[in-house]
Each structure stands twice: as C-alpha cells, then as structure tokens.
PDB file of C-alpha atoms in Angstrom:
ATOM      1  CA  GLU A 191       0.233  -0.202   0.322  1.00  0.00           C
ATOM      2  CA  ASP A 192       1.169   3.586  -0.748  1.00  0.00           C
ATOM      3  CA  GLN A 193       2.860   5.179   2.298  1.00  0.00           C
ATOM      4  CA  VAL A 194       3.702   8.937   2.562  1.00  0.00           C
ATOM      5  CA  THR A 195       5.287  10.536   5.771  1.00  0.00           C
ATOM      6  CA  GLN A 196       5.616  13.812   5.961  1.00  0.00           C
ATOM      7  CA  SER A 197       8.448  15.808   8.753  1.00  0.00           C
ATOM      8  CA  PRO A 198       8.130  17.968  10.673  1.00  0.00           C
ATOM      9  CA  GLU A 199       4.845  17.683  11.613  1.00  0.00           C
ATOM     10  CA  ALA A 200       4.803  21.796  12.481  1.00  0.00           C
ATOM     11  CA  LEU A 201       7.279  24.200  11.927  1.00  0.00           C
ATOM     12  CA  ARG A 202       7.984  27.627  13.143  1.00  0.00           C
ATOM     13  CA  LEU A 203       9.942  30.258  11.091  1.00  0.00           C
ATOM     14  CA  GLN A 204      11.490  33.501  11.694  1.00  0.00           C
ATOM     15  CA  GLU A 205      10.337  35.905   8.431  1.00  0.00           C
ATOM     16  CA  GLY A 206      13.559  35.167   5.984  1.00  0.00           C
ATOM     17  CA  GLU A 207      14.929  31.972   7.810  1.00  0.00           C
ATOM     18  CA  SER A 208      14.847  29.807   5.080  1.00  0.00           C
ATOM     19  CA  SER A 209      14.114  25.723   5.680  1.00  0.00           C
ATOM     20  CA  SER A 210      13.114  22.409   3.845  1.00  0.00           C
ATOM     21  CA  LEU A 211       9.943  20.700   4.676  1.00  0.00           C
ATOM     22  CA  ASN A 212      10.527  16.256   3.745  1.00  0.00           C
ATOM     23  CA  CYS A 213       8.277  13.827   2.198  1.00  0.00           C
ATOM     24  CA  SER A 214       9.242  10.442   2.667  1.00  0.00           C
ATOM     25  CA  TYR A 215       6.994   7.952   0.341  1.00  0.00           C
ATOM     26  CA  THR A 216       6.689   4.252  -0.853  1.00  0.00           C
ATOM     27  CA  VAL A 217       4.948   3.845  -3.899  1.00  0.00           C
ATOM     28  CA  SER A 218       4.659   0.591  -6.535  1.00  0.00           C
ATOM     29  CA  GLY A 219       5.802   2.546  -9.648  1.00  0.00           C
ATOM     30  CA  LEU A 220       5.759   6.389  -9.183  1.00  0.00           C
ATOM     31  CA  ARG A 221       3.359   8.169 -11.475  1.00  0.00           C
ATOM     32  CA  GLY A 222       3.677  11.431  -9.637  1.00  0.00           C
ATOM     33  CA  LEU A 223       4.216  13.221  -6.338  1.00  0.00           C
ATOM     34  CA  PHE A 224       2.167  16.354  -5.774  1.00  0.00           C
ATOM     35  CA  TRP A 225       3.039  19.431  -3.558  1.00  0.00           C
ATOM     36  CA  TYR A 226      -0.037  21.438  -2.446  1.00  0.00           C
ATOM     37  CA  ARG A 227      -0.732  24.289   0.004  1.00  0.00           C
ATOM     38  CA  GLN A 228      -3.610  24.351   2.762  1.00  0.00           C
ATOM     39  CA  ASP A 229      -5.389  27.428   4.473  1.00  0.00           C
ATOM     40  CA  PRO A 230      -7.292  26.549   7.341  1.00  0.00           C
ATOM     41  CA  GLY A 231     -10.788  25.602   6.438  1.00  0.00           C
ATOM     42  CA  LYS A 232     -10.467  25.764   2.349  1.00  0.00           C
ATOM     43  CA  GLY A 233      -9.347  23.318  -0.365  1.00  0.00           C
ATOM     44  CA  PRO A 234      -5.544  22.096  -1.010  1.00  0.00           C
ATOM     45  CA  GLU A 235      -3.875  24.829  -3.715  1.00  0.00           C
ATOM     46  CA  PHE A 236      -2.171  23.135  -5.959  1.00  0.00           C
ATOM     47  CA  LEU A 237       1.803  23.664  -6.281  1.00  0.00           C
ATOM     48  CA  PHE A 238       3.742  21.277  -8.018  1.00  0.00           C
ATOM     49  CA  THR A 239       3.900  17.750  -9.550  1.00  0.00           C
ATOM     50  CA  LEU A 240       7.017  15.738 -10.009  1.00  0.00           C
ATOM     51  CA  TYR A 241       7.466  12.450 -12.104  1.00  0.00           C
ATOM     52  CA  SER A 242      11.264  11.361 -12.114  1.00  0.00           C
ATOM     53  CA  ALA A 243      14.089  11.406  -9.130  1.00  0.00           C
ATOM     54  CA  GLY A 244      16.195  13.779 -10.293  1.00  0.00           C
ATOM     55  CA  GLU A 245      13.203  16.501 -11.223  1.00  0.00           C
ATOM     56  CA  GLU A 246      13.116  20.266  -9.595  1.00  0.00           C
ATOM     57  CA  LYS A 247      10.720  22.726  -9.793  1.00  0.00           C
ATOM     58  CA  GLU A 248      10.395  26.458  -8.501  1.00  0.00           C
ATOM     59  CA  LYS A 249       7.465  28.832  -8.227  1.00  0.00           C
ATOM     60  CA  GLU A 250       8.484  32.228  -6.341  1.00  0.00           C
ATOM     61  CA  ARG A 251      10.008  30.991  -2.986  1.00  0.00           C
ATOM     62  CA  LEU A 252       9.426  27.691  -2.894  1.00  0.00           C
ATOM     63  CA  LYS A 253      11.395  24.688  -4.385  1.00  0.00           C
ATOM     64  CA  ALA A 254      10.679  21.185  -4.928  1.00  0.00           C
ATOM     65  CA  THR A 255      12.755  18.273  -5.276  1.00  0.00           C
ATOM     66  CA  LEU A 256      12.877  14.430  -5.375  1.00  0.00           C
ATOM     67  CA  THR A 257      14.712  11.605  -5.043  1.00  0.00           C
ATOM     68  CA  LYS A 258      13.567   7.717  -5.339  1.00  0.00           C
ATOM     69  CA  LYS A 259      12.130   7.530  -1.801  1.00  0.00           C
ATOM     70  CA  GLU A 260      11.856  11.003  -0.726  1.00  0.00           C
ATOM     71  CA  SER A 261      10.740  15.130  -2.012  1.00  0.00           C
ATOM     72  CA  PHE A 262      12.075  18.288  -0.265  1.00  0.00           C
ATOM     73  CA  LEU A 263       9.864  21.083  -0.186  1.00  0.00           C
ATOM     74  CA  HIS A 264      12.664  24.285  -0.185  1.00  0.00           C
ATOM     75  CA  ILE A 265      11.420  27.486   1.272  1.00  0.00           C
ATOM     76  CA  THR A 266      13.820  30.052   0.744  1.00  0.00           C
ATOM     77  CA  ALA A 267      13.350  33.867   2.914  1.00  0.00           C
ATOM     78  CA  PRO A 268      10.083  32.616   3.749  1.00  0.00           C
ATOM     79  CA  LYS A 269       7.158  35.667   4.528  1.00  0.00           C
ATOM     80  CA  PRO A 270       4.422  35.352   6.595  1.00  0.00           C
ATOM     81  CA  GLU A 271       2.087  34.887   3.589  1.00  0.00           C
ATOM     82  CA  ASP A 272       3.875  31.791   3.212  1.00  0.00           C
ATOM     83  CA  SER A 273       1.896  30.513   6.866  1.00  0.00           C
ATOM     84  CA  ALA A 274      -0.019  27.549   5.413  1.00  0.00           C
ATOM     85  CA  THR A 275      -0.279  23.689   5.831  1.00  0.00           C
ATOM     86  CA  TYR A 276       2.161  22.023   2.973  1.00  0.00           C
ATOM     87  CA  LEU A 277       0.466  18.398   2.112  1.00  0.00           C
ATOM     88  CA  CYS A 278       2.619  15.707   0.497  1.00  0.00           C
ATOM     89  CA  ALA A 279       1.027  13.209  -1.961  1.00  0.00           C
ATOM     90  CA  VAL A 280       2.154  10.307  -4.517  1.00  0.00           C
ATOM     91  CA  GLN A 281      -0.464   8.465  -7.187  1.00  0.00           C
ATOM     92  CA  ALA A 282       1.256   5.179  -8.130  1.00  0.00           C
ATOM     93  CA  ARG A 283       1.426   3.904 -11.982  1.00  0.00           C
ATOM     94  CA  GLY A 284      -2.012   2.675 -13.270  1.00  0.00           C
ATOM     95  CA  TYR A 285      -4.194   4.082 -10.145  1.00  0.00           C
ATOM     96  CA  GLN A 286      -6.386   6.864 -10.123  1.00  0.00           C
ATOM     97  CA  LYS A 287      -6.034   6.544  -6.201  1.00  0.00           C
ATOM     98  CA  VAL A 288      -3.692   9.669  -4.789  1.00  0.00           C
ATOM     99  CA  THR A 289      -2.399   9.153  -1.160  1.00  0.00           C
ATOM    100  CA  PHE A 290      -1.758  12.052   0.941  1.00  0.00           C
ATOM    101  CA  GLY A 291       0.508  12.708   3.820  1.00  0.00           C
ATOM    102  CA  ILE A 292      -0.645  14.606   7.492  1.00  0.00           C
ATOM    103  CA  GLY A 293       0.880  17.606   6.273  1.00  0.00           C
ATOM    104  CA  THR A 294       3.839  19.689   7.314  1.00  0.00           C
ATOM    105  CA  LYS A 295       2.048  23.365   9.503  1.00  0.00           C
ATOM    106  CA  LEU A 296       4.503  26.500   8.732  1.00  0.00           C
ATOM    107  CA  GLN A 297       4.120  29.285  10.721  1.00  0.00           C
ATOM    108  CA  VAL A 298       6.237  32.222   9.588  1.00  0.00           C
ATOM    109  CA  ILE A 299       6.568  35.003  12.073  1.00  0.00           C
ATOM    110  CA  PRO A 300       7.097  38.784  11.283  1.00  0.00           C
TER     111      PRO A 300
ATOM    112  CA  ASP B  65     -12.743  30.809 -15.499  1.00  0.00           C
ATOM    113  CA  ALA B  66     -14.826  29.262 -12.482  1.00  0.00           C
ATOM    114  CA  GLY B  67     -13.073  26.645 -10.660  1.00  0.00           C
ATOM    115  CA  VAL B  68     -14.168  23.752  -8.879  1.00  0.00           C
ATOM    116  CA  THR B  69     -17.246  24.710  -6.841  1.00  0.00           C
ATOM    117  CA  GLN B  70     -18.924  22.992  -3.986  1.00  0.00           C
ATOM    118  CA  SER B  71     -21.919  22.535  -2.210  1.00  0.00           C
ATOM    119  CA  PRO B  72     -23.278  23.349   0.492  1.00  0.00           C
ATOM    120  CA  THR B  73     -20.380  25.206   2.426  1.00  0.00           C
ATOM    121  CA  HIS B  74     -21.556  23.604   5.514  1.00  0.00           C
ATOM    122  CA  LEU B  75     -23.882  20.878   6.822  1.00  0.00           C
ATOM    123  CA  ILE B  76     -25.236  19.207   9.819  1.00  0.00           C
ATOM    124  CA  LYS B  77     -27.037  16.171  10.281  1.00  0.00           C
ATOM    125  CA  THR B  78     -27.669  14.273  12.872  1.00  0.00           C
ATOM    126  CA  ARG B  79     -26.858  10.090  13.056  1.00  0.00           C
ATOM    127  CA  GLY B  80     -28.441   8.122  10.700  1.00  0.00           C
ATOM    128  CA  GLN B  81     -29.613  10.541   7.879  1.00  0.00           C
ATOM    129  CA  GLN B  82     -28.350  10.712   4.571  1.00  0.00           C
ATOM    130  CA  VAL B  83     -26.642  13.663   2.668  1.00  0.00           C
ATOM    131  CA  THR B  84     -25.712  14.526  -0.668  1.00  0.00           C
ATOM    132  CA  LEU B  85     -22.890  17.076  -1.484  1.00  0.00           C
ATOM    133  CA  ARG B  86     -22.328  18.470  -4.406  1.00  0.00           C
ATOM    134  CA  CYS B  87     -19.544  19.328  -7.030  1.00  0.00           C
ATOM    135  CA  SER B  88     -18.899  21.215 -10.394  1.00  0.00           C
ATOM    136  CA  PRO B  89     -15.724  20.401 -11.716  1.00  0.00           C
ATOM    137  CA  LYS B  90     -13.478  23.088 -13.490  1.00  0.00           C
ATOM    138  CA  SER B  91     -13.793  24.177 -17.045  1.00  0.00           C
ATOM    139  CA  GLY B  92     -12.308  21.488 -19.088  1.00  0.00           C
ATOM    140  CA  HIS B  93     -11.879  18.860 -17.010  1.00  0.00           C
ATOM    141  CA  ASP B  94     -13.607  15.685 -17.099  1.00  0.00           C
ATOM    142  CA  THR B  95     -12.916  13.430 -14.098  1.00  0.00           C
ATOM    143  CA  VAL B  96     -13.700  14.246 -10.526  1.00  0.00           C
ATOM    144  CA  SER B  97     -12.278  12.835  -6.986  1.00  0.00           C
ATOM    145  CA  TRP B  98     -13.924  12.883  -3.762  1.00  0.00           C
ATOM    146  CA  TYR B  99     -12.054  13.059  -0.466  1.00  0.00           C
ATOM    147  CA  GLN B 100     -12.565  13.155   2.708  1.00  0.00           C
ATOM    148  CA  GLN B 101     -10.177  15.384   5.240  1.00  0.00           C
ATOM    149  CA  ALA B 102     -10.452  14.904   9.157  1.00  0.00           C
ATOM    150  CA  LEU B 103      -9.410  17.710  11.038  1.00  0.00           C
ATOM    151  CA  GLY B 104      -5.599  17.524  11.593  1.00  0.00           C
ATOM    152  CA  GLN B 105      -5.346  14.738   8.779  1.00  0.00           C
ATOM    153  CA  GLY B 106      -4.535  14.605   5.079  1.00  0.00           C
ATOM    154  CA  PRO B 107      -7.095  13.899   2.331  1.00  0.00           C
ATOM    155  CA  GLN B 108      -8.362  10.300   2.213  1.00  0.00           C
ATOM    156  CA  PHE B 109      -9.775   9.341  -1.312  1.00  0.00           C
ATOM    157  CA  ILE B 110     -12.859   7.816  -0.857  1.00  0.00           C
ATOM    158  CA  PHE B 111     -13.554   7.204  -5.113  1.00  0.00           C
ATOM    159  CA  GLN B 112     -13.087   8.369  -8.696  1.00  0.00           C
ATOM    160  CA  TYR B 113     -15.499   9.359 -11.264  1.00  0.00           C
ATOM    161  CA  TYR B 114     -14.694   9.500 -15.207  1.00  0.00           C
ATOM    162  CA  GLU B 115     -17.499   9.171 -17.962  1.00  0.00           C
ATOM    163  CA  GLU B 116     -19.976   8.727 -15.599  1.00  0.00           C
ATOM    164  CA  GLU B 117     -18.662   5.434 -14.052  1.00  0.00           C
ATOM    165  CA  GLU B 118     -16.370   4.605 -10.609  1.00  0.00           C
ATOM    166  CA  ARG B 119     -13.261   4.459 -11.779  1.00  0.00           C
ATOM    167  CA  GLN B 120     -11.524   3.527  -8.417  1.00  0.00           C
ATOM    168  CA  ARG B 121     -12.428   3.425  -5.159  1.00  0.00           C
ATOM    169  CA  GLY B 122     -10.672   3.793  -1.794  1.00  0.00           C
ATOM    170  CA  ASN B 123     -11.342   2.173   1.722  1.00  0.00           C
ATOM    171  CA  PHE B 124     -14.818   3.669   2.316  1.00  0.00           C
ATOM    172  CA  PRO B 125     -17.576   1.020   3.260  1.00  0.00           C
ATOM    173  CA  ASP B 126     -20.674   1.430   0.850  1.00  0.00           C
ATOM    174  CA  ARG B 127     -22.511   4.038   2.881  1.00  0.00           C
ATOM    175  CA  PHE B 128     -20.771   6.057   0.379  1.00  0.00           C
ATOM    176  CA  SER B 129     -21.580   6.292  -3.398  1.00  0.00           C
ATOM    177  CA  GLY B 130     -21.700   8.396  -6.033  1.00  0.00           C
ATOM    178  CA  HIS B 131     -22.486   9.832  -9.300  1.00  0.00           C
ATOM    179  CA  GLN B 132     -21.395  11.645 -11.988  1.00  0.00           C
ATOM    180  CA  PHE B 133     -23.572  13.383 -14.757  1.00  0.00           C
ATOM    181  CA  PRO B 134     -23.473  13.857 -18.272  1.00  0.00           C
ATOM    182  CA  ASN B 135     -21.789  17.613 -17.861  1.00  0.00           C
ATOM    183  CA  TYR B 136     -19.178  16.226 -15.801  1.00  0.00           C
ATOM    184  CA  SER B 137     -20.809  17.293 -12.118  1.00  0.00           C
ATOM    185  CA  SER B 138     -20.918  14.953  -9.173  1.00  0.00           C
ATOM    186  CA  GLU B 139     -22.569  14.297  -6.216  1.00  0.00           C
ATOM    187  CA  LEU B 140     -21.204  12.365  -3.250  1.00  0.00           C
ATOM    188  CA  ASN B 141     -24.094  10.420  -1.270  1.00  0.00           C
ATOM    189  CA  VAL B 142     -23.457   9.345   2.225  1.00  0.00           C
ATOM    190  CA  ASN B 143     -26.483   7.245   4.313  1.00  0.00           C
ATOM    191  CA  ALA B 144     -26.538   6.051   7.795  1.00  0.00           C
ATOM    192  CA  LEU B 145     -24.390   8.791   9.238  1.00  0.00           C
ATOM    193  CA  LEU B 146     -22.366   8.224  11.910  1.00  0.00           C
ATOM    194  CA  LEU B 147     -20.766  10.498  13.970  1.00  0.00           C
ATOM    195  CA  GLY B 148     -17.050   9.895  12.542  1.00  0.00           C
ATOM    196  CA  ASP B 149     -18.342  10.956   9.556  1.00  0.00           C
ATOM    197  CA  SER B 150     -18.073  14.508  10.675  1.00  0.00           C
ATOM    198  CA  ALA B 151     -15.054  16.132   8.367  1.00  0.00           C
ATOM    199  CA  LEU B 152     -14.544  18.137   5.601  1.00  0.00           C
ATOM    200  CA  TYR B 153     -15.317  16.589   1.866  1.00  0.00           C
ATOM    201  CA  LEU B 154     -13.020  17.922  -0.519  1.00  0.00           C
ATOM    202  CA  CYS B 155     -13.899  17.760  -4.654  1.00  0.00           C
ATOM    203  CA  ALA B 156     -11.481  17.648  -6.926  1.00  0.00           C
ATOM    204  CA  SER B 157     -10.988  17.525 -10.935  1.00  0.00           C
ATOM    205  CA  SER B 158      -9.017  16.803 -12.990  1.00  0.00           C
ATOM    206  CA  LEU B 159      -8.378  16.150 -17.006  1.00  0.00           C
ATOM    207  CA  SER B 160      -8.072  12.292 -17.701  1.00  0.00           C
ATOM    208  CA  GLY B 161      -5.226  10.920 -19.103  1.00  0.00           C
ATOM    209  CA  GLY B 162      -1.507  11.477 -19.326  1.00  0.00           C
ATOM    210  CA  ALA B 163       1.068  11.253 -16.667  1.00  0.00           C
ATOM    211  CA  GLY B 164       0.796  12.270 -13.277  1.00  0.00           C
ATOM    212  CA  VAL B 165      -2.372  14.102 -13.205  1.00  0.00           C
ATOM    213  CA  GLU B 166      -2.845  17.391 -11.304  1.00  0.00           C
ATOM    214  CA  GLN B 167      -5.955  17.564  -8.924  1.00  0.00           C
ATOM    215  CA  PHE B 168      -7.819  21.012  -8.550  1.00  0.00           C
ATOM    216  CA  PHE B 169      -9.629  21.359  -5.572  1.00  0.00           C
ATOM    217  CA  GLY B 170     -13.306  22.989  -4.621  1.00  0.00           C
ATOM    218  CA  PRO B 171     -13.187  24.903  -0.958  1.00  0.00           C
ATOM    219  CA  GLY B 172     -15.143  21.435   0.375  1.00  0.00           C
ATOM    220  CA  THR B 173     -18.230  20.934   2.323  1.00  0.00           C
ATOM    221  CA  ARG B 174     -17.755  20.656   6.414  1.00  0.00           C
ATOM    222  CA  LEU B 175     -20.283  18.339   7.398  1.00  0.00           C
ATOM    223  CA  THR B 176     -21.327  17.971  11.180  1.00  0.00           C
ATOM    224  CA  VAL B 177     -23.243  14.960  12.421  1.00  0.00           C
ATOM    225  CA  LEU B 178     -24.458  15.175  15.901  1.00  0.00           C
TER     226      LEU B 178
END
C-alpha cells in the first residue's frame, strides 16, 4: 500500500529564515508526486508535480525536489503569507488514487 | 474561468440521516475525485468518477456512493451517517489521461454529524 510520511509535523520560522520540508514515500511505481498548500478551512491549492528522480520545480520562494524515496520542499526567505499547511501526495502508475500525508504546518513569524 | 465549486458550504446532520454533496468541476475537466479530510489529517481518497462511472474506490464502506452526470458534475451520497463521518469533504477535478495528473480542489463541504 502506498505511504507518505511528512516531517516535521509543525515548523515555526522567522521571516527570512529558509528551511526545508520533507516527504518520504513508498509507492509501487511512481506516476507523480504532488505538493499542495492548504489554508485553514479551505481546499488544497496545487503547487507542483514531480515525475522522476532528479527533477526540480520552482515557484516564487518555493522549490521542490525529488529522489527515489523522498521529496523536499525548500522555502527560501519565507514571508508571513507563506504560513499554511503543506501537503505531499503520491499517485502510483495504473491507479487513480492519490495518497496524501498529514502535512507540515508552517508558521512564519514577522 | 470558474474553478471547482462545491455545495453546500456547511451542513449539520444527525446520526442515521442521509446527505448529498455536490461538485462542479473546473471548466474543461472531465474527471472528479472525492476526498474526506478529518481534522488534522490529510485528505483520504473516497472514489473517482470518469465517464459517469466509478473508476476506482478507496477504503470506504458502501454507505458512501456517488454519481457523475453528463456535464461532468458529481454528487457524493452518504447514508446512515455516523459521528465519525464528520469531516471536510473535498471534490477535486482533473483532465483524464497522460502522466501524473494534477487535481484541482474545491473549497470543500464541512459536514457535522450530531
């Protein structure tokens, strides 16, 4: 069964203090690994899809990387508006089901 | 371009009742997936609909059923509600086919079972 483990569960950063969120996964043939951002009481907002080890994608202060067992979401010089829960998810080849981790709750302090 | 919409926003039911939640996909999308998200947890896959048929189902009992209409909109029905069914129910739409397919989520329906 596909599994996604995210760490840490919560992270508190000062504004401008860069850090990384970890997503460890097991899947029987990766079709795609997804990163989402979720604000309280709202639906997840799509950020990135990564397909194969070595791939990297960037968007503003966020950069996602992928290895065969992990993905990292690097946050450079975060701002308070980056505060949210970041969810990692995987989809196996041949299947429609997307398996999510429980997320990392990020708080950026001004 | 309208994104994914869901109705109602909030719903309060009592144990044993039945509920129907509705979803309209993002324009151009033909596939709808439903997820249950308990407080402090990640979304859990319920099922996916494509071409008006259930294409895959997660580990949810038969009390959870769905439907997709010719215009690609979808309904989630839950019968014999339990207290544990209280959660945020999310609808996600996507375009079928190809490599790992991005899903776009709606704002969710908050269901409270008393």
